[in-house]
XYZ file of C-alpha atoms in Angstrom:
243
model
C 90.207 94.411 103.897
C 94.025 94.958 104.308
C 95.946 93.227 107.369
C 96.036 96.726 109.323
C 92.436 97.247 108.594
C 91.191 94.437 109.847
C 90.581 94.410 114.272
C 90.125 90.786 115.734
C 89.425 89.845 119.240
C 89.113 86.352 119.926
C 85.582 85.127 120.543
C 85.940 81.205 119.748
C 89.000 78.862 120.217
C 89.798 76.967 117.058
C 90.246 72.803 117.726
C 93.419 71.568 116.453
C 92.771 68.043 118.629
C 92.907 65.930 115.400
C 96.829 67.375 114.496
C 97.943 68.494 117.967
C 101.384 69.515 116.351
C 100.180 72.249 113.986
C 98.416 73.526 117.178
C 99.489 76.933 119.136
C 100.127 76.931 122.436
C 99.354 80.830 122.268
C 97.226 82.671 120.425
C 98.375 84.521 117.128
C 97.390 89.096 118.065
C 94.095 89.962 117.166
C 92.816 87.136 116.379
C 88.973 85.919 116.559
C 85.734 87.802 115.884
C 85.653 90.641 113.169
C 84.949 93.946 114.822
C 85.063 95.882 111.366
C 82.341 98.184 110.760
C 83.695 98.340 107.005
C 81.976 98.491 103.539
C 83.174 95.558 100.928
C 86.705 96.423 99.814
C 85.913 98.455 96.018
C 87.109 96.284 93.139
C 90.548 96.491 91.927
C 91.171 98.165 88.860
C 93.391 95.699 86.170
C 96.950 97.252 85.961
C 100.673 96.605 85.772
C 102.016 94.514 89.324
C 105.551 94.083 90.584
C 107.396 92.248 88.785
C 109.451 89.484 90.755
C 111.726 86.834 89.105
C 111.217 83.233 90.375
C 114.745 83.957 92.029
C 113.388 86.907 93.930
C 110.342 85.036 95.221
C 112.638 82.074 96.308
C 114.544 84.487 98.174
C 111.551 86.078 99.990
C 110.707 82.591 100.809
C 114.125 81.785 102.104
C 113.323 85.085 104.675
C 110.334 84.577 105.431
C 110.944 80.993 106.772
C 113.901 82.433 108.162
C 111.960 84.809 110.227
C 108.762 82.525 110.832
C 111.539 80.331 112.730
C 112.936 83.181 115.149
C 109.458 84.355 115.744
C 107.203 83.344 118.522
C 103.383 83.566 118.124
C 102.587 86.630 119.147
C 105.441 88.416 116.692
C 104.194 86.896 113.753
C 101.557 89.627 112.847
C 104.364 92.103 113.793
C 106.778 90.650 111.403
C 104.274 91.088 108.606
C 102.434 94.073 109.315
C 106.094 96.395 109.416
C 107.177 94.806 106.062
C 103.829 95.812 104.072
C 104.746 99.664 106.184
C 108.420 99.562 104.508
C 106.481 99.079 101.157
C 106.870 95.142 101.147
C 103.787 93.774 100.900
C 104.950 91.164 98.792
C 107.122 89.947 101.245
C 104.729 89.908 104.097
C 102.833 87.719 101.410
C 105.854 85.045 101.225
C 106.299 85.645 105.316
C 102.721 84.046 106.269
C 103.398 81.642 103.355
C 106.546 80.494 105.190
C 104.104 80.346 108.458
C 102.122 78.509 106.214
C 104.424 75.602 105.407
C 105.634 75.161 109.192
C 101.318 75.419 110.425
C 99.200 74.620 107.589
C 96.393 73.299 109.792
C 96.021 76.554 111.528
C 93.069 78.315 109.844
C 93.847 82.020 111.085
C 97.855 81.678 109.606
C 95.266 80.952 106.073
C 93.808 84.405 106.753
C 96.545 86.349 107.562
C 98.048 85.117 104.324
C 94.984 86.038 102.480
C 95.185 89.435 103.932
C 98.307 90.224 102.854
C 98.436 88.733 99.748
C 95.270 91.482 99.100
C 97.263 94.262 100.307
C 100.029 93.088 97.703
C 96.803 93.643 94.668
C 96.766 89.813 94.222
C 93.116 89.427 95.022
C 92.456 86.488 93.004
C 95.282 84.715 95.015
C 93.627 85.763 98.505
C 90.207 84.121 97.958
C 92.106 80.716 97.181
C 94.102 81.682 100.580
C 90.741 82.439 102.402
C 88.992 79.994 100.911
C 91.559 77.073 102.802
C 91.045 79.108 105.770
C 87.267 78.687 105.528
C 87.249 75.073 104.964
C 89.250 74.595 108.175
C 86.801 77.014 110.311
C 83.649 77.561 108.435
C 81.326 78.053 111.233
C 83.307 81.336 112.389
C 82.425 84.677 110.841
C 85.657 86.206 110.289
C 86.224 83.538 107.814
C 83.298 84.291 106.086
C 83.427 87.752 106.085
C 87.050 87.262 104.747
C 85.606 85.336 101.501
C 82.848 87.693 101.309
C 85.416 90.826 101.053
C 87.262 89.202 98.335
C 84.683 88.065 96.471
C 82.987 91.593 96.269
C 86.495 93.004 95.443
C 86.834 90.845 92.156
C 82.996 92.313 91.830
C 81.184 88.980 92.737
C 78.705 88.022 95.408
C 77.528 85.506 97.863
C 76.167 83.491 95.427
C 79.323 82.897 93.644
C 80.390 80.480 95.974
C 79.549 76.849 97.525
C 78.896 77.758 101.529
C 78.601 75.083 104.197
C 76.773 75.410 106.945
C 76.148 77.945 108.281
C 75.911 79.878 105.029
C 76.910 83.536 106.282
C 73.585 86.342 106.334
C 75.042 89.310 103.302
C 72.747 92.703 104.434
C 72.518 95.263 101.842
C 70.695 99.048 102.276
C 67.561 98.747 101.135
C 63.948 99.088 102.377
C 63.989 95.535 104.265
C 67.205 97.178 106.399
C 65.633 99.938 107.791
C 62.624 98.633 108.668
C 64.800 96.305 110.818
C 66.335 99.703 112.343
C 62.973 101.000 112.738
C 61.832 97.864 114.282
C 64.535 98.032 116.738
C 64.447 101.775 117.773
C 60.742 100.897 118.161
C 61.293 98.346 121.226
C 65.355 99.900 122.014
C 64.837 103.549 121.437
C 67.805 106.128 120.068
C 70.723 104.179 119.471
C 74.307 104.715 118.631
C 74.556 104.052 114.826
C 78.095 102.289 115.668
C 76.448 100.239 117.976
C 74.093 98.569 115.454
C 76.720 96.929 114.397
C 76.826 94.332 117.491
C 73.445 94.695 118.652
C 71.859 94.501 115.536
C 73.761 92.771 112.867
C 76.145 90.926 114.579
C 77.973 88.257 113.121
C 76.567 89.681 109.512
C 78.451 91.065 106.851
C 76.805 94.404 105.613
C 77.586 95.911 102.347
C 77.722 99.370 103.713
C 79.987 101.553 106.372
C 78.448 103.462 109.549
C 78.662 106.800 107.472
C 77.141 105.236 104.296
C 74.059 104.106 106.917
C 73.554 107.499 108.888
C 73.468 109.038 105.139
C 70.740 107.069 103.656
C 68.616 107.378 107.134
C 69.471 111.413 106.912
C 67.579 111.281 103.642
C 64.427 109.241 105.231
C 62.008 110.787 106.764
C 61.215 108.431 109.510
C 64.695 108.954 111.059
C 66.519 111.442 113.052
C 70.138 111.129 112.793
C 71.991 113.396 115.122
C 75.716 113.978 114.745
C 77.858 114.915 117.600
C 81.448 114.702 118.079
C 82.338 111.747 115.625
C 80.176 109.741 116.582
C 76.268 109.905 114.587
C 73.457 108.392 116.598
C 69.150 107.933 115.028
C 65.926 108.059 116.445
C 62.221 107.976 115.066
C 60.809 111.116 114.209
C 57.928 109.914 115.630
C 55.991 107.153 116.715
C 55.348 104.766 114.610
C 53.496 101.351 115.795
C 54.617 97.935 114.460
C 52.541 96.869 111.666
């Protein structure tokens, strides 16, 4: 998921006690709990990138520290998120990796990185990023969904990496899914499909958007999926007792 795609709201204060001086006195925009309702970003199709000399990538790093050094918190994100919209993504990658050098112990500067070093096409690159990230903060979900993204986008799994604990729940759609919908409109009744998303599989990372779901339930006939005005929500088409 690209920097601009991705919506954070902070549920969980990192603890930077052990190196107070890479600590924030503010938080960084956005961050804290994914609030994504996203499939896995597809893979990326092999082809030509940007080239940039050494010269020109020691000259984005000159700006980016440059900029990381007039910037307060709060105008980091800023800073990076207009140079990827002028067509820079590259330099929005070398920006957080200026961050990076002045707050290396600060796990969400690691993501932000990652981000944008995906929205440049160097994927590979990211889940190294993300991966640091993780290992600072690897009991908060939007680290592990961040892995999880780029490891389906270089078309590889959960499995194809060494979790700690908590290793992160991956939900697919399949036959064990909606039976856990069915379960829950059972006891909760019609629901917003948008809403399963926090009431149902929160703090999961799903393999599947909202309008991926509402079509596979359309083409089951247990559910009712009713569509009105953007928003899609499901029922049971009948009763049907818990086995």
């Amino acid at each position: 998921m690209t920097p601009r795609k991705r919506a954070r709201q902070t549920s969980q204060t990192l603890d930077h006690t052990q190196n107070r001086e890479c600590s924030l006195e503010e938080e960084l925009p956005g961050s804290g709990a994914l609030l994504g309702w996203h499939a896995p970003a597809p893979r990326r199709q092999a082809g030509p990138r940007p080239s940039i000399t050494p010269r020109q990538r020691e000259a984005l790093r000159r700006e980016g520290l440059e900029l990381a050094s007039r910037s307060g918190p709060f105008e980091w994100a800023d800073v990076a998120w207009d140079l990827c919209d002028e067509g820079r993504p590259e330099a929005a990658a070398e920006f957080w990796r200026a961050v990076l050098e002045l707050y290396d112990c600060d796990a969400r500067v690691h993501l932000y990185y990652a981000d944008s070093l995906q929205e440049a096409g160097r994927t590979e690159a990211a889940l190294k990023v993300a991966q640091s990230g993780y290992e600072l903060a690897p009991d908060l979900f939007e680290f592990q969904e961040a892995v999880l993204d780029l490891l389906f986008a270089l078309g590889h799994d959960e499995t194809d990496f060494e979790w700690q604990e908590p290793v992160p729940s991956v939900v697919r759609l399949d036959g064990a899914t909606r039976e856990r919908i069915r379960r829950h409109l059972v006891e909760e009744g019609e629901c917003d499909l948008f809403d399963l998303r926090y009431t149902l599989f929160d703090d999961e990372f799903l393999c599947f958007d909202v309008e991926e779901l509402a079509c596979d339930l359309e083409r089951n006939e247990d559910f009712e999926v009713c569509r009105f005005e953007g928003a899609a929500y499901v029922s049971l088409r009948a009763a049907h007792p818990l086995g």
